[in-house]
Amino acid sequence: MRVSFKLKFLFLTLVMLAVCFCGFSTKNISASADSTPVSEHGRLSVKGSQIVDKNGNAFQLVGMSTHGLAWYPEAVSEQTMKTLRDDWNCNAFRLAMYTEEYGGYTTSSENKNAMINRIDNGVNIAKKLGMYVIIDWHILNDNNPQTHKSEAIDFFKKMSAKYKGCANVIYEICNEPHWVSWASDIKPYCVDVIKAIRNNDPNGIIICGSNTWSQDIHEVLQNPITGYKNIAYSLHFYANTHTQWLRDRLADCLDRGLCVVVTEFGTCDASGNGGFNKAETDSWMTLLQNRKVGLFNWSLSNKSETASAILPGVNLSAIKPGESQLTQSGKLIRSWTRRLGRRTGQVTISYANTTNNAVRIVTSRSDADGYKVWISASKSFPSGSTRLAKTYSNSQTTVRFDNLANRGGTYYVKVQGYKGYTENGKRLYVYSTPVVKTIKLAPAIAANKLKSASTTNNSVKLNIQKNNSADGYKVWICADKSFKEGASRLIRTSSNSAVNFSFAGLTRPGKSYYIKVQTYKWHNNGIRNQAVYSNPVIKKITLSPKVANNKISSAYVTGNSADISIVRNTSADGYKVWICADKSFKEGASRLIRTSSNSAVNFSFAGLTRPGKSYYIKVQTYKWHNNGITTQAVYSTPVVKTINLAPVIAENKVSSLSVNGNSVNIKILRNSSADGYKVWICADKSFKEGTARLIRTSSNSELSFSFENLAYSDHTYYIKLQTYKWHNNGITTQAVYSEPIITTVKTDPSDVYEPAA
Ligand code: IDC
């Protein structure tokens, strides 16, 4: 059993692999087809110094910041953002909406409306692509956030009312305050804006700026905003201006529990132009990678300045995958985002099937190099008692754990997709967010038993044992042991009380079939509702042979009896013959004679009560047959015939007798409905053949009978008279007789013998 099951599984796996390799390419599967950063990670939140995803796992935001939405709105296009997502591995982008500079939000009501439209457009694209998006209130010239506080509150009220349910959106409420005080300017501003947002949106992450162009996060640490959850702080750096001292500050603040996001950084001077510095940028990126700090590079524009990622003249709304349209800064940033944002696509358990000691898991398919599936009886997956199965291609999504110790018990299964890459000669892996599910092994279902079977030459009736805890049974019949679909027939019940199964119309009389019985029960394994089966019980069943019809060969009836003779069938084990006044042959109303040998072919029914009337005779030949389960009788098709009992023939009478020596002359009365008469004479009452003499007429008008030269003189002779009539009893034409009338006559003594003249 075990071996064949394993072989079957191996075979299935090979077939599946073959299908995968022949049917379609396993390459070029975009994770985006099924899952997106937001569909995988859901609503983000702040946990200590870390941004975490919906599962509580550390999550690093990786993306680009737009330049000012007023300058370069065309960068916010679906095509460009899709390139960032799928080629750059960005999971987020930032919408920088200047407040004062060049067409900024506060500069006119026209500009304000234009900005709101561009933010909405950006959020819609983020939603469509499943990317996170920062709505950035980009103060800069307006160094003190208090300057436009009421506009900021109004703006964020609108945004939070609109996007409160949207997991994509992150609010950044003051880009870069400077020359002000954290405690008395920035913090109070932030608290007021936070209040406004929280009135609508209780959960969205809010990022606050700090003094000195968002570098003074250490001041925040002394005096953080309290009473609100999901608050983070921004740190901005430009790699050629802000170096190790600012990295040390970041590391220190993180160590002390401040949640920091680098919502803006450049690879160059703080001016945004000149001083491209790869080495410092790499040092920063390494720190951010190690600490999983979110990062947004300035900027997604084609302006001719060092910070721009895109070459001048390139159409910003249609950035293509690859490096060809990128500046040196863009190339460096892309090389980092491709590493940091690398993902496998979310993997989960899409199907599970259990037995009482094994489970087969099918994971969803993603852009992974393979899948790892752990199983453990403990949710903590302790290394000693956890088993791991790994696949090596993204199309190989099935793993199986056999021989689990806790039969019918509960297990935990953890699933992750993985993808390998090489960095600095080292092989590294990125994993999808682990998904843990509870799996309940199937209960054991007791095997069922075939209790009895009865066959005909083209049908089988089965009776199985009832299993009160089952949800139903499956019973198959097949001419061979394969039970292949198409070649086998199946009856499935949906209740445990249906225990009788009939297969009719089978085509091989006298031949063997196989019956498979399984009991099943519905079982929720944690992933789906599945049927659990007992071990199959397979039995061979042999259809009955055809038993030839029998024939009634002759019948003889009287007015109250019927004698039936049938043709002998030498291969039979006996016969059953019924008689009944009607065709029902109901028990009680019919009489049955059963023989137990094929040589008893004569059947007599006496004491019938309806002379001259019809009865029905049914004849069946039977044979004992062991069908594999039960020994049963097999019958021929019944043959039913009508039989007519004899009518009553009136007795006749001798009207005169005359004796002449040793001769007797008899006259009888005529019976006009008879077909003739029989008259015997005998020296004794025996009327034995040989000793009796008989005269038979064949018409009812011959009424005179002479017996001459009787052997004994002076002797009392017996005369028997019977009237007869031809009668078709349904099977045979026979004579029917009246009751015999016996009279006596005495021959003359020899001395009074008068010889004939
Ligand atoms: C710069 C742009 C530049 C634009 C200028 C407007 O790169 O094209 O003319 O703003 O004032 C920041 C700011 C960001 C700056 C950037 C570079 O947040 O708006 O963009 N920078 O100076 N802080 C530090 C550097």
mmCIF file of C-alpha atoms and ligand atoms in Angstrom, residues 65-68 71-72 94 96 98 101-102 136 138-141 175-176 178 213-215 236-238 242 264-266 268-273 298-299 301 303-308, ligand 1:
data_model
loop_
_atom_site.group_PDB
_atom_site.id
_atom_site.type_symbol
_atom_site.label_atom_id
_atom_site.label_comp_id
_atom_site.label_asym_id
_atom_site.label_seq_id
_atom_site.Cartn_x
_atom_site.Cartn_y
_atom_site.Cartn_z
ATOM 1 C CA SER A 65 10.800 60.732 -4.843
ATOM 2 C CA THR A 66 9.378 62.818 -7.606
ATOM 3 C CA HIS A 67 10.815 66.250 -8.157
ATOM 4 C CA GLY A 68 8.224 68.955 -7.520
ATOM 5 C CA TRP A 71 7.623 71.019 -12.302
ATOM 6 C CA TYR A 72 7.556 67.405 -13.432
ATOM 7 C CA ARG A 94 6.972 59.845 -2.976
ATOM 8 C CA ALA A 96 6.748 65.861 -3.506
ATOM 9 C CA TYR A 98 6.024 71.962 -2.873
ATOM 10 C CA GLU A 101 8.134 77.311 -4.697
ATOM 11 C CA TYR A 102 7.205 77.298 -8.370
ATOM 12 C CA ASP A 136 4.680 64.955 0.927
ATOM 13 C CA HIS A 138 7.077 69.813 0.734
ATOM 14 C CA ILE A 139 7.937 72.915 2.729
ATOM 15 C CA LEU A 140 11.332 74.363 1.846
ATOM 16 C CA ASN A 141 11.489 78.135 1.362
ATOM 17 C CA ASN A 175 9.462 68.124 4.354
ATOM 18 C CA GLU A 176 12.345 70.170 5.655
ATOM 19 C CA HIS A 178 14.951 74.740 9.233
ATOM 20 C CA TRP A 213 16.345 70.161 6.706
ATOM 21 C CA SER A 214 15.264 67.058 8.573
ATOM 22 C CA GLN A 215 18.591 66.155 10.008
ATOM 23 C CA HIS A 236 17.265 63.524 4.877
ATOM 24 C CA PHE A 237 20.851 63.293 3.629
ATOM 25 C CA TYR A 238 22.826 64.275 0.589
ATOM 26 C CA HIS A 242 26.149 64.599 5.133
ATOM 27 C CA GLU A 264 14.565 61.984 0.737
ATOM 28 C CA PHE A 265 18.264 61.596 -0.035
ATOM 29 C CA GLY A 266 20.643 62.468 -2.835
ATOM 30 C CA CYS A 268 25.476 64.408 -4.366
ATOM 31 C CA ASP A 269 25.738 67.836 -2.727
ATOM 32 C CA ALA A 270 22.852 69.159 -0.662
ATOM 33 C CA SER A 271 22.239 71.697 -3.387
ATOM 34 C CA GLY A 272 21.172 68.852 -5.637
ATOM 35 C CA ASN A 273 23.820 69.687 -8.153
ATOM 36 C CA TRP A 298 15.774 62.578 -4.952
ATOM 37 C CA SER A 299 14.715 62.696 -7.693
ATOM 38 C CA SER A 301 13.318 63.939 -12.897
ATOM 39 C CA LYS A 303 16.364 68.153 -14.885
ATOM 40 C CA SER A 304 19.956 68.796 -15.713
ATOM 41 C CA GLU A 305 21.328 68.507 -12.173
ATOM 42 C CA THR A 306 23.375 65.812 -10.461
ATOM 43 C CA ALA A 307 20.562 64.560 -8.225
ATOM 44 C CA SER A 308 18.329 63.670 -11.191
HETATM 45 C C1 IDC B 1 15.770 71.154 -5.161
HETATM 46 C C2 IDC B 1 15.748 70.670 -6.582
HETATM 47 C C3 IDC B 1 15.966 71.783 -7.527
HETATM 48 C C4 IDC B 1 14.985 72.875 -7.233
HETATM 49 C C5 IDC B 1 15.027 73.270 -5.777
HETATM 50 C C6 IDC B 1 13.977 74.265 -5.449
HETATM 51 O O1 IDC B 1 16.712 69.674 -6.766
HETATM 52 O O2 IDC B 1 15.860 71.375 -8.854
HETATM 53 O O3 IDC B 1 15.276 73.994 -8.062
HETATM 54 O O4 IDC B 1 14.838 72.152 -4.960
HETATM 55 O O5 IDC B 1 14.232 74.842 -4.226
HETATM 56 C C7 IDC B 1 16.246 69.398 -0.473
HETATM 57 C C8 IDC B 1 14.840 69.707 -0.798
HETATM 58 C C9 IDC B 1 14.579 69.605 -2.256
HETATM 59 C C10 IDC B 1 15.709 70.145 -3.055
HETATM 60 C C11 IDC B 1 16.926 69.268 -2.790
HETATM 61 C C12 IDC B 1 18.171 69.703 -3.568
HETATM 62 O O6 IDC B 1 13.944 68.911 -0.090
HETATM 63 O O7 IDC B 1 13.405 70.279 -2.537
HETATM 64 O O8 IDC B 1 15.398 70.112 -4.401
HETATM 65 N N1 IDC B 1 17.220 69.273 -1.369
HETATM 66 O O9 IDC B 1 18.563 70.966 -3.190
HETATM 67 N N2 IDC B 1 16.748 69.246 0.729
HETATM 68 C C13 IDC B 1 18.050 69.029 0.598
HETATM 69 C C14 IDC B 1 18.384 69.055 -0.739
#
